[in-house]
Coordinates of C-alpha atoms in Angstrom, one line a residue:
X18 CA 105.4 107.3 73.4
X19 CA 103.4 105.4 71.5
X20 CA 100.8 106.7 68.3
X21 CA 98.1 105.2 70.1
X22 CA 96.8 103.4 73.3
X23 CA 94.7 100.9 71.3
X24 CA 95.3 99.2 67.6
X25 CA 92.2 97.2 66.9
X26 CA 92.5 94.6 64.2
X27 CA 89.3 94.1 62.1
X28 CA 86.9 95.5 61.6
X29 CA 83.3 93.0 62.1
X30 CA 81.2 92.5 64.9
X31 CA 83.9 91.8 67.2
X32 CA 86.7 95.2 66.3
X33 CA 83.6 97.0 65.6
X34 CA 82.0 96.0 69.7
X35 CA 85.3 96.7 70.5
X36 CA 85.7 100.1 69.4
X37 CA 82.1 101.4 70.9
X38 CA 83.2 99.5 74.2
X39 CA 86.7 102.0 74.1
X40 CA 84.7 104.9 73.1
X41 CA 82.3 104.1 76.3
X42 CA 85.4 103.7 79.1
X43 CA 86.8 107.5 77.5
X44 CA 89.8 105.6 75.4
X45 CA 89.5 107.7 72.2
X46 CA 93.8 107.4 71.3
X47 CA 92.8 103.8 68.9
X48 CA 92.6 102.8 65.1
X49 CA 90.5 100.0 63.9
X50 CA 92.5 98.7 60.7
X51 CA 90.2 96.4 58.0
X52 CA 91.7 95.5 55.3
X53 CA 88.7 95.5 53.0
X54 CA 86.8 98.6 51.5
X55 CA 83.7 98.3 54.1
X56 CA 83.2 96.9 57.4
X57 CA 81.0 93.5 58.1
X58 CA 83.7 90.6 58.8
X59 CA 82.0 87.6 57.9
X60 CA 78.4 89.0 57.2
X61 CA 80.4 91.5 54.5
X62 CA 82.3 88.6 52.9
X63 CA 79.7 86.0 52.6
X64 CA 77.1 86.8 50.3
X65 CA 76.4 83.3 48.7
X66 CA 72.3 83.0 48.4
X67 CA 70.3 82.1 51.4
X68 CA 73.4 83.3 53.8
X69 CA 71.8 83.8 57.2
X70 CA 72.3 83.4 61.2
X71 CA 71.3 80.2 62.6
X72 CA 71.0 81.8 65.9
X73 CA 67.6 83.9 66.8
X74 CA 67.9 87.6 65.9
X75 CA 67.5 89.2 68.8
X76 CA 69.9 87.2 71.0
X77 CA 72.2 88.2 67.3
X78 CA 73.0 91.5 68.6
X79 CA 75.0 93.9 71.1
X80 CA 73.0 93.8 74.2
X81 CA 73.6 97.3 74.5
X82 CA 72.2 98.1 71.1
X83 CA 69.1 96.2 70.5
X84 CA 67.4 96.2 67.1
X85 CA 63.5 96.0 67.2
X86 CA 63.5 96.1 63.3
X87 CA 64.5 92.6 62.3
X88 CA 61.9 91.1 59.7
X89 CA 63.0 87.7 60.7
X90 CA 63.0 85.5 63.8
X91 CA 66.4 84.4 62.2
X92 CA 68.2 87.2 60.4
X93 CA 69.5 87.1 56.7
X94 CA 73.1 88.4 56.0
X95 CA 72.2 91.7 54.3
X96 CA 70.4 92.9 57.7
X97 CA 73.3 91.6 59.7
X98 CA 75.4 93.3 58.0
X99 CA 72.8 96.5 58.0
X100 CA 72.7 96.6 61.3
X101 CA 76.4 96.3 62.2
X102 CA 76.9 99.7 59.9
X103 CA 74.4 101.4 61.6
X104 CA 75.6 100.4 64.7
X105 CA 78.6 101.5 64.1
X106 CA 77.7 104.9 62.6
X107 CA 75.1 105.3 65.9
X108 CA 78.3 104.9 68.1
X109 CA 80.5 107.0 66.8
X110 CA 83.3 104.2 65.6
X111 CA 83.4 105.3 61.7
X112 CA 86.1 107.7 62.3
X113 CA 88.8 105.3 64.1
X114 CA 88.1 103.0 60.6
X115 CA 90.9 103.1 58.7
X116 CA 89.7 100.3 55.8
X117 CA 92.3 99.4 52.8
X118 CA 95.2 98.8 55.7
X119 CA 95.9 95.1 56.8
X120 CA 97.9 94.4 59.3
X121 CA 101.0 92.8 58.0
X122 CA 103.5 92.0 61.4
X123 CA 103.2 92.8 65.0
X124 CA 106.1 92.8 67.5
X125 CA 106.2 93.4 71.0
X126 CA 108.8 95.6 72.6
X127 CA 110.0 95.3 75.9
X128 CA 112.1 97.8 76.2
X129 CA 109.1 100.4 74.8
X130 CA 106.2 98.8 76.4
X131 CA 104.4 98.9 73.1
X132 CA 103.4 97.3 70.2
X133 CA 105.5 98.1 67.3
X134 CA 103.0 97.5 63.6
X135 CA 103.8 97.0 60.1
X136 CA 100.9 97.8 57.6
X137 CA 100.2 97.9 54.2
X138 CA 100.4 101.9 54.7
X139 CA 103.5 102.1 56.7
X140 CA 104.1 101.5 60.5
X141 CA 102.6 102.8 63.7
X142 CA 103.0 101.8 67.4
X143 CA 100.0 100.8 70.1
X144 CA 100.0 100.1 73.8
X145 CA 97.8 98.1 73.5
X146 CA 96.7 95.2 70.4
X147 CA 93.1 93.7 70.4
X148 CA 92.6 91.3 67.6
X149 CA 89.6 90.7 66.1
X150 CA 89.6 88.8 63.4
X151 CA 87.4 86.1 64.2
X152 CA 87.6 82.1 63.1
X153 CA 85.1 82.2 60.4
X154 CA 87.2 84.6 58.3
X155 CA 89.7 82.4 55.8
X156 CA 88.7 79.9 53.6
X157 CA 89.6 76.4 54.2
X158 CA 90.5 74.7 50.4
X159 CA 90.7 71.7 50.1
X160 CA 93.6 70.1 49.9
X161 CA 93.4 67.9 46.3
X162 CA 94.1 68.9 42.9
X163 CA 92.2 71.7 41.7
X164 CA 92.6 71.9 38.2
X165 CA 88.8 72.7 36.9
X166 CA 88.9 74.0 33.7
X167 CA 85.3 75.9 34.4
X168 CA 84.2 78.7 37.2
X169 CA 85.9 77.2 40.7
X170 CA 84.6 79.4 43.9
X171 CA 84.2 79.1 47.8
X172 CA 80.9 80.0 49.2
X173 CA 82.7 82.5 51.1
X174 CA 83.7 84.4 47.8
X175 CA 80.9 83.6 45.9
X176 CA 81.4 84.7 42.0
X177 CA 77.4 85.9 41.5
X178 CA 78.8 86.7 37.7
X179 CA 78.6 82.9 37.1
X180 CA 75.2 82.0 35.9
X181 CA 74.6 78.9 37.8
X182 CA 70.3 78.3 36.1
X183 CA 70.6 75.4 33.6
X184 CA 74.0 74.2 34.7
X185 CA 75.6 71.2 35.8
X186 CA 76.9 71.7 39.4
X187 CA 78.7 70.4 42.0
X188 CA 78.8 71.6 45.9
X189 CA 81.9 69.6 47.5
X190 CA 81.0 69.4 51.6
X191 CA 77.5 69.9 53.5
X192 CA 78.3 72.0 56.0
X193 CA 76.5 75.1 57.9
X194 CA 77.0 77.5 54.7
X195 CA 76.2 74.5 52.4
X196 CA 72.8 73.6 54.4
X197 CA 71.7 77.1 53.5
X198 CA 72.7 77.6 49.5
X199 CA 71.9 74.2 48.5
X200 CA 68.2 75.4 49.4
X201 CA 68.6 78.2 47.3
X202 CA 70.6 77.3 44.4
X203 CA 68.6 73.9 43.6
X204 CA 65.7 74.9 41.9
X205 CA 67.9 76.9 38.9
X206 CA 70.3 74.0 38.3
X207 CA 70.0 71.2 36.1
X208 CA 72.0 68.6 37.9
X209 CA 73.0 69.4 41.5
X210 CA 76.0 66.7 42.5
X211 CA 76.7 67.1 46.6
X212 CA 80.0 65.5 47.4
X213 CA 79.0 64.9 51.6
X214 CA 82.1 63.2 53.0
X215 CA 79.8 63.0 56.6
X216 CA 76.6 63.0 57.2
X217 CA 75.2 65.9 59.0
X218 CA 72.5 66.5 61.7
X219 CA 69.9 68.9 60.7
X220 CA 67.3 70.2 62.9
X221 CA 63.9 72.1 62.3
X222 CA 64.5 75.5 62.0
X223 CA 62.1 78.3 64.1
X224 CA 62.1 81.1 61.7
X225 CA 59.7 83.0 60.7
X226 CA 59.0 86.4 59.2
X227 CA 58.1 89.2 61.9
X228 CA 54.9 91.2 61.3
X229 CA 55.1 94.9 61.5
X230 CA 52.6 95.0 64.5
X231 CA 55.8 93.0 66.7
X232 CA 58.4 94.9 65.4
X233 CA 56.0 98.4 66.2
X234 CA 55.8 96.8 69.3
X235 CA 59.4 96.2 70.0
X236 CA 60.6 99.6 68.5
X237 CA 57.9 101.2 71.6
X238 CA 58.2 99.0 74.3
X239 CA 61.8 98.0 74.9
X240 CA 61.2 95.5 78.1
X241 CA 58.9 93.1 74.9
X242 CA 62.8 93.2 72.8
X243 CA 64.2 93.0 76.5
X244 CA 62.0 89.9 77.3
X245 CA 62.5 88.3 73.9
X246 CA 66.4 88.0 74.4
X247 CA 66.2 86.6 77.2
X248 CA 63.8 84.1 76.5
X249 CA 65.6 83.4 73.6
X250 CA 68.8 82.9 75.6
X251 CA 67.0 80.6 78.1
X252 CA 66.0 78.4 75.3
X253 CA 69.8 78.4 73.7
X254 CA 71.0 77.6 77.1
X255 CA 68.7 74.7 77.3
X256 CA 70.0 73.5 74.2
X257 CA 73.3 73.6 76.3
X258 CA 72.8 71.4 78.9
X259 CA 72.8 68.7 76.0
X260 CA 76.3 69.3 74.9
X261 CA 77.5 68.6 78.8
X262 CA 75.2 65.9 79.1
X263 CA 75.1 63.4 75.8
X264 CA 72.4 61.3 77.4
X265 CA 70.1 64.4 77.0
X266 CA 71.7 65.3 73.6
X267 CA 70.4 61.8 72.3
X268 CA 66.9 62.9 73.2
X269 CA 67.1 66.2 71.4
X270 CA 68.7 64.0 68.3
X271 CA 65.4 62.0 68.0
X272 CA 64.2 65.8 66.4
X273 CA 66.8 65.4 63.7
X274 CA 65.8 61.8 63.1
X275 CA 62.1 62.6 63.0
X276 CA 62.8 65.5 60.4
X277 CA 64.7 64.0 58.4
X278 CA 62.0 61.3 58.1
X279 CA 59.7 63.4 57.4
X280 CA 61.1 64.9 54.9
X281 CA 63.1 62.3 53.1
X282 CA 60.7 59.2 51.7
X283 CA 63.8 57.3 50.0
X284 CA 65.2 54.9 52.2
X285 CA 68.2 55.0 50.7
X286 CA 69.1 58.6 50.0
X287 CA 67.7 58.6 53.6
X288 CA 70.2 56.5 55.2
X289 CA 72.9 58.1 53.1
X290 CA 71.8 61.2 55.0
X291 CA 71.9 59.6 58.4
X292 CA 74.8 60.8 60.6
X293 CA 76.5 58.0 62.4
X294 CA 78.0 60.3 65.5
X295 CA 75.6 62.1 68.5
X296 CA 74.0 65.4 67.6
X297 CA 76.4 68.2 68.8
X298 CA 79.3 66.4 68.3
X299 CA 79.9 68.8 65.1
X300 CA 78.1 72.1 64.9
X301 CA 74.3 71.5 64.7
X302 CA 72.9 72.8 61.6
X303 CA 69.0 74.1 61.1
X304 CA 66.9 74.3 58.6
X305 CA 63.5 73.5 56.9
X306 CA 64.3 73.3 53.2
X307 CA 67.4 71.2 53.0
X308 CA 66.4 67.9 53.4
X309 CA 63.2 68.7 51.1
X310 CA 65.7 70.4 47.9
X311 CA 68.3 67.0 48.7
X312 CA 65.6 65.1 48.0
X313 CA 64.8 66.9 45.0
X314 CA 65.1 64.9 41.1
X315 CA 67.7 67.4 39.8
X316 CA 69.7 66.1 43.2
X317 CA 72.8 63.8 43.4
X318 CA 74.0 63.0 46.8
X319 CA 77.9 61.5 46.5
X320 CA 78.4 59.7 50.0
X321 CA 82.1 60.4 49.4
X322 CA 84.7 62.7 49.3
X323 CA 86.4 64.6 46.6
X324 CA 89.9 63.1 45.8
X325 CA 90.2 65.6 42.3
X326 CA 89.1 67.4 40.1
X327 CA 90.1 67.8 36.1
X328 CA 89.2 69.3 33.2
X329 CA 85.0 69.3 33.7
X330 CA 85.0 66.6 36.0
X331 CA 85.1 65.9 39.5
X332 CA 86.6 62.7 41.0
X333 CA 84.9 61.0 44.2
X334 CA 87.0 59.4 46.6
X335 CA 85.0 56.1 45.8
X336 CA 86.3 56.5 42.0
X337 CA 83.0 57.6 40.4
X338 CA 83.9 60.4 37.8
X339 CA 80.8 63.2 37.2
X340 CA 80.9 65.6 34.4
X341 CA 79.6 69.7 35.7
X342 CA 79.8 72.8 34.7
X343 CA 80.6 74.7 37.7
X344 CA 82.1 73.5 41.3
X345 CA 81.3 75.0 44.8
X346 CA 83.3 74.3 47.9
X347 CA 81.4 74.8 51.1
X348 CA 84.3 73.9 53.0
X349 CA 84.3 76.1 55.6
X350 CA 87.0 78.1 57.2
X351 CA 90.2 78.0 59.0
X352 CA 89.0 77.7 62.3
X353 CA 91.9 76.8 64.8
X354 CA 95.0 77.9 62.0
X355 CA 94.5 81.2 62.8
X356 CA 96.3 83.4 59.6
X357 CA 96.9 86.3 62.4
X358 CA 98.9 83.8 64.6
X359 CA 101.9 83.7 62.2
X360 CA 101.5 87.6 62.3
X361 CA 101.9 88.6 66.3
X362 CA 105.3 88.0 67.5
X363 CA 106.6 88.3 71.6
X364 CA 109.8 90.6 72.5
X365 CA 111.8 87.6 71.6
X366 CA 110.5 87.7 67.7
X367 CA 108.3 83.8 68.3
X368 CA 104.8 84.2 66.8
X369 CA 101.4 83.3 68.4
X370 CA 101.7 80.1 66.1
X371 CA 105.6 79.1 67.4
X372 CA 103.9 79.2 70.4
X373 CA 100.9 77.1 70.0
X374 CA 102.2 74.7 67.9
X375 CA 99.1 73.7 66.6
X376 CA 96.8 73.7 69.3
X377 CA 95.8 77.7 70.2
X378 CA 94.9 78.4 73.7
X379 CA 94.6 81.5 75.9
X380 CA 93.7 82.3 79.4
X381 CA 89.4 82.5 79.1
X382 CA 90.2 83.0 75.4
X383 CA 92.1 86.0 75.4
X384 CA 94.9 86.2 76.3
X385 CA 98.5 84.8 76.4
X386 CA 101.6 84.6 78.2
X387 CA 104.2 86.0 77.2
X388 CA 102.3 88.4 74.7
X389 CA 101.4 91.4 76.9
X390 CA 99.1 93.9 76.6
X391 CA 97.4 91.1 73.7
X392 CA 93.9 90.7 73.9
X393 CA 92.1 87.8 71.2
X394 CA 88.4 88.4 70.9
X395 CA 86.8 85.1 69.7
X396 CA 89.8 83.3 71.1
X397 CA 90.4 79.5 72.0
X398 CA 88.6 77.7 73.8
X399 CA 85.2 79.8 73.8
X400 CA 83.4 78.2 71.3
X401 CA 79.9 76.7 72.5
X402 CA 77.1 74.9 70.0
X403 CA 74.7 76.4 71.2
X404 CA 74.5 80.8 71.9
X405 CA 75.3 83.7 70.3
X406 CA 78.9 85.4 69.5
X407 CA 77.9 88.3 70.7
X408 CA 77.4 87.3 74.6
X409 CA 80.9 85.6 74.3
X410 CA 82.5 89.1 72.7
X411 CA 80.4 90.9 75.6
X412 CA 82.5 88.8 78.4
X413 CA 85.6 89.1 76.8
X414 CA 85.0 92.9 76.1
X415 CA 84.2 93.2 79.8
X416 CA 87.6 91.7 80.6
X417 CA 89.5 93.5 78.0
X418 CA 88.1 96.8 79.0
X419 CA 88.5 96.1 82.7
X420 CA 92.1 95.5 82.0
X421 CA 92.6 98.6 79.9
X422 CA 90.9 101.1 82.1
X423 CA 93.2 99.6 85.0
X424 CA 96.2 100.2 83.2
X425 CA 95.3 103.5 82.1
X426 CA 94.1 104.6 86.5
X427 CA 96.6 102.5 88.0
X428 CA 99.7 104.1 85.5
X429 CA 100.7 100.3 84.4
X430 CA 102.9 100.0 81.5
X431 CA 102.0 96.3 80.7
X432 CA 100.5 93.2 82.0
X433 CA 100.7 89.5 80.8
X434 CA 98.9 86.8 81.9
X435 CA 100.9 84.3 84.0
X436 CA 101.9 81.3 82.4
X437 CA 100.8 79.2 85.3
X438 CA 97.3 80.5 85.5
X439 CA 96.8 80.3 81.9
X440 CA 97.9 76.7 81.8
X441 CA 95.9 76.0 85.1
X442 CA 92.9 77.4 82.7
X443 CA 93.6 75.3 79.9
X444 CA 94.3 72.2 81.5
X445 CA 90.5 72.7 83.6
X446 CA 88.4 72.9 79.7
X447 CA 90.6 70.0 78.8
X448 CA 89.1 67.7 81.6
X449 CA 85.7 69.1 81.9
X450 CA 85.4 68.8 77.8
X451 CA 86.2 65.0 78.7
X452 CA 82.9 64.0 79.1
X453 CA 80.9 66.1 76.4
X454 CA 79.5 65.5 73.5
X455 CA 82.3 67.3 71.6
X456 CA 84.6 64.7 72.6
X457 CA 82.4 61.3 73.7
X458 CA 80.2 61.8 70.4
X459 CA 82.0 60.2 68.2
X460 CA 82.7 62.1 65.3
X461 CA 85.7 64.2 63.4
X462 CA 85.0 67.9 63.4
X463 CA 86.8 71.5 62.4
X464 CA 86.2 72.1 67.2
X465 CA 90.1 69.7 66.9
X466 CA 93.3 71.3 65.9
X467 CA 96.0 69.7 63.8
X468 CA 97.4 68.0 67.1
X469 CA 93.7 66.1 67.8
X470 CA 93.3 68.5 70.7
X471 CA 89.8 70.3 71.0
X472 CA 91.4 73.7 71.3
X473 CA 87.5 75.7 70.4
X474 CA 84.8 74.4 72.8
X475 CA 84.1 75.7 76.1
X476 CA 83.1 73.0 78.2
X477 CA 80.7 74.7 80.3
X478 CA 77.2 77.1 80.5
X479 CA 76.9 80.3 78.7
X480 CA 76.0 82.1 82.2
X481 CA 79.3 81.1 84.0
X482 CA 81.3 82.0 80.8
X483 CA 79.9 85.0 81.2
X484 CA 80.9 85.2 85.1
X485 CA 83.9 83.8 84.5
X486 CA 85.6 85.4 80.9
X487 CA 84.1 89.2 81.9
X488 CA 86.2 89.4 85.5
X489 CA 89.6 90.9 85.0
X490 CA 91.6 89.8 88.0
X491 CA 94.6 91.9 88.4
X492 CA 96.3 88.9 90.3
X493 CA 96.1 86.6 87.3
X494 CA 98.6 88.7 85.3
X495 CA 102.5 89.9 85.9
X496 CA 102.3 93.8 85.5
X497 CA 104.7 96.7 85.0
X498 CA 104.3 100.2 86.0
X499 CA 104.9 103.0 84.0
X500 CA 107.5 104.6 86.7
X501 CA 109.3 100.8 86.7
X502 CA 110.0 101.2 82.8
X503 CA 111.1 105.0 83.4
X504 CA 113.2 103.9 85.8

């Protein structure tokens, strides 16, 4: 018999819906391992200055556990990361936490019809493994020479002992977590040197700070927070139609064109900011005080990459050599090469990664064949450009739980997806993504896996990956009964 029926893995806003979603269907026999001292995920671990959602703040949120108190249209990371301990404490999860114990191997065994777990504090065997992780959770270094003889950090770690006013600094990449520090760091430096390999898009950004008389009014009326969501979601999902329709995402990219003029008066620095690819093509990235602290006299913008770094200098791809003080990567993470994948392992001992062989996939993101009783929160092929994690968690929670509570009522022992519906799935998002902007927009971005293959996007609306991801079919998966295996 196994220790438990569930074994979450992490403990952010995915293990941490998951846990208040088992809690909710009766299942109280599960652990939620984190290897860190706290819980958070991503919104624990990056702390680098101006860190914030670039999705509204109430469409940033269980739908089951609203929060009327955000002071922002567009939350910051210390009240995401508030509000995912308070929901977790209002819930009841905090006792299934067990943090300072990662998850070192996983094994499937067929012959037990359970999960069999290595940790970092012993072993301990699950029915049931939901992993959630997440793909904004290990740094992606880059892959030059890295011998900088001053302080070296990710913005992901960020070192706040280094003292960055007066220095000389450089930020390799202009990504979604660059966009926001930049901003912020800018005004302390000296010299500010941004290595930007490609251009990227940058749209106005809605935010705002929310009086006290709207946020009274959301914590007493509950249809205004109600209402707000789903506005908020109708205007996401309009944002949408774009991405499946690059005719209409080159309308919405004349925004980006006319902020950046607006806000850059150098033609030159200007067209060095210019993308050359369609908007949505990489993730779109919003704000209203990059463009202005780019444009800034303390600024250096190196339309290059990085090719190394030595001693106190950094060397461009194009050859130019820059003296700093102290180098930040916003690089971004390791968005398709999973870590966990080389972790999970079938009843044969082949891992998640064997398996995939560079290019993850998973039936509606969640789960695979061969790997029963497996479910991947924030799995392949969900990714959109345009809503919020938490409605894609919701659906695949929905699923998960459906195919839990039928295992528990119906006395199965195991189910795993069928190989044919799963590849069925998988070969439908690579033709519809065919003719979106992710793949007709002309650019290189992290939504490709090491095999060229777009293995992140979901090639369709929000509302029918909602319909679709949340409906546990039974007849999709090859189940076991519990009087089979005793048998």
């Amino acid at each position: 018999m196994a220790d438990h029926e569930v074994l979450v893995i992490g403990a952010g806003a995915s293990g941490i819906g998951a846990a208040i979603r088992l809690l909710q269907a009766g299942i109280t026999s599960f652990v939620v391992l984190e290897k860190a001292a706290a819980l958070g995920g991503t919104w624990r671990d990056n702390t680098y200055p101006g860190c914030a959602c670039d999705v509204p703040s109430a469409l940033y949120s269980y739908s089951f556990a609203p929060n009327p108190s955000w002071t922002r249209a567009f939350a910051g990371q210390a009240e995401i990361r508030a509000y995912l301990e308070s929901t977790a404490a209002r819930y009841g999860v905090v006792p299934h936490l067990r943090f300072g114990v990662e998850m070192l191997r996983a094994s499937w065994s067929d012959a037990e019809q359970h999960w069999e777990v290595s940790t970092s504090e012993g072993s301990l065997t699950a029915r049931a493994l939901i992993t959630g992780t997440g793909p904004w959770h290990e740094p992606l270094m880059p892959s030059i020479p890295l011998s900088f003889d001053g302080p070296l950090f990710h913005s992901s770690r960020w070192d706040h002992s280094v003292e960055l006013r007066g220095k000389r600094v450089a930020v390799i990449g202009t990504g979604a977590s660059a966009v926001q520090f930049v901003p912020a760091i800018q005004p302390l430096v000296s010299s500010l040197h941004l290595y930007q390999r490609t251009a990227q898009w940058v749209l106005p950004k809605p935010d705002h700070y929310v009086p006290s008389a709207e946020r009274w009014l959301m914590r007493r009326v509950p249809a205004a927070q109600r209402l707000l969501r789903l506005l908020e979601y109708g205007g996401m999902e309009a944002l949408g139609v774009g991405f499946r329709h690059p005719a209409v995402m080159r309308q919405i990219q004349r925004v980006g064109a006319w902020h950046l003029r607006r806000s850059v008066h150098d033609p030159l620095l200007r067209a060095a900011l210019t993308p050359s690819y369609t908007l949505g093509c990489k993730r779109i990235l919003m704000s209203n005080d990059y463009y202005p602290a780019v444009a800034a006299d303390n600024v250096s913008v190196h339309p290059t990459g990085v090719a190394s770094m030595s001693g106190s200098s950094v060397v461009g791809a194009d050859g130019s050599v820059t003296a700093v003080d102290v180098v930040v990567l916003g690089t971004g993470f390791k968005i398709l090469d999973l870590p966990l994948a080389t972790r999970v392992f079938d009843a044969a001992g082949k891992s998640l990664d064997d398996h995939w062989q560079g290019s993850p996939s998973a039936y509606l993101g969640t789960t695979v064949s061969g790997f029963p009783n497996l479910f991947n929160l924030l799995g392949p092929s969900l990714g959109t450009g345009h809503t919020s994690a938490f409605m894609i968690l919701e659906a695949q929670l929905d699923h998960t739980l459906g195919a839990l509570t039928a295992m528990r009522d119906r006395g199965w022992s195991s189910i795993s997806v069928r190989a044919g519906v799963e590849a069925a799935f998988n070969s439908s998002v690579q033709s519809a993504l065919r003719s979106t902007v992710y793949e007709t927009g002309g650019c290189a971005s992290y939504y490709r896996d090491a095999n060229g293959r777009n293995s992140f996007n979901w090639p369709w609306s929000s509302r029918r990956l909602r319909a679709q991801v949340g409906r546990f079919s039974p007849a999709d998966y090859a189940i076991r009964s519990g009087a089979e295996v005793a048998s």
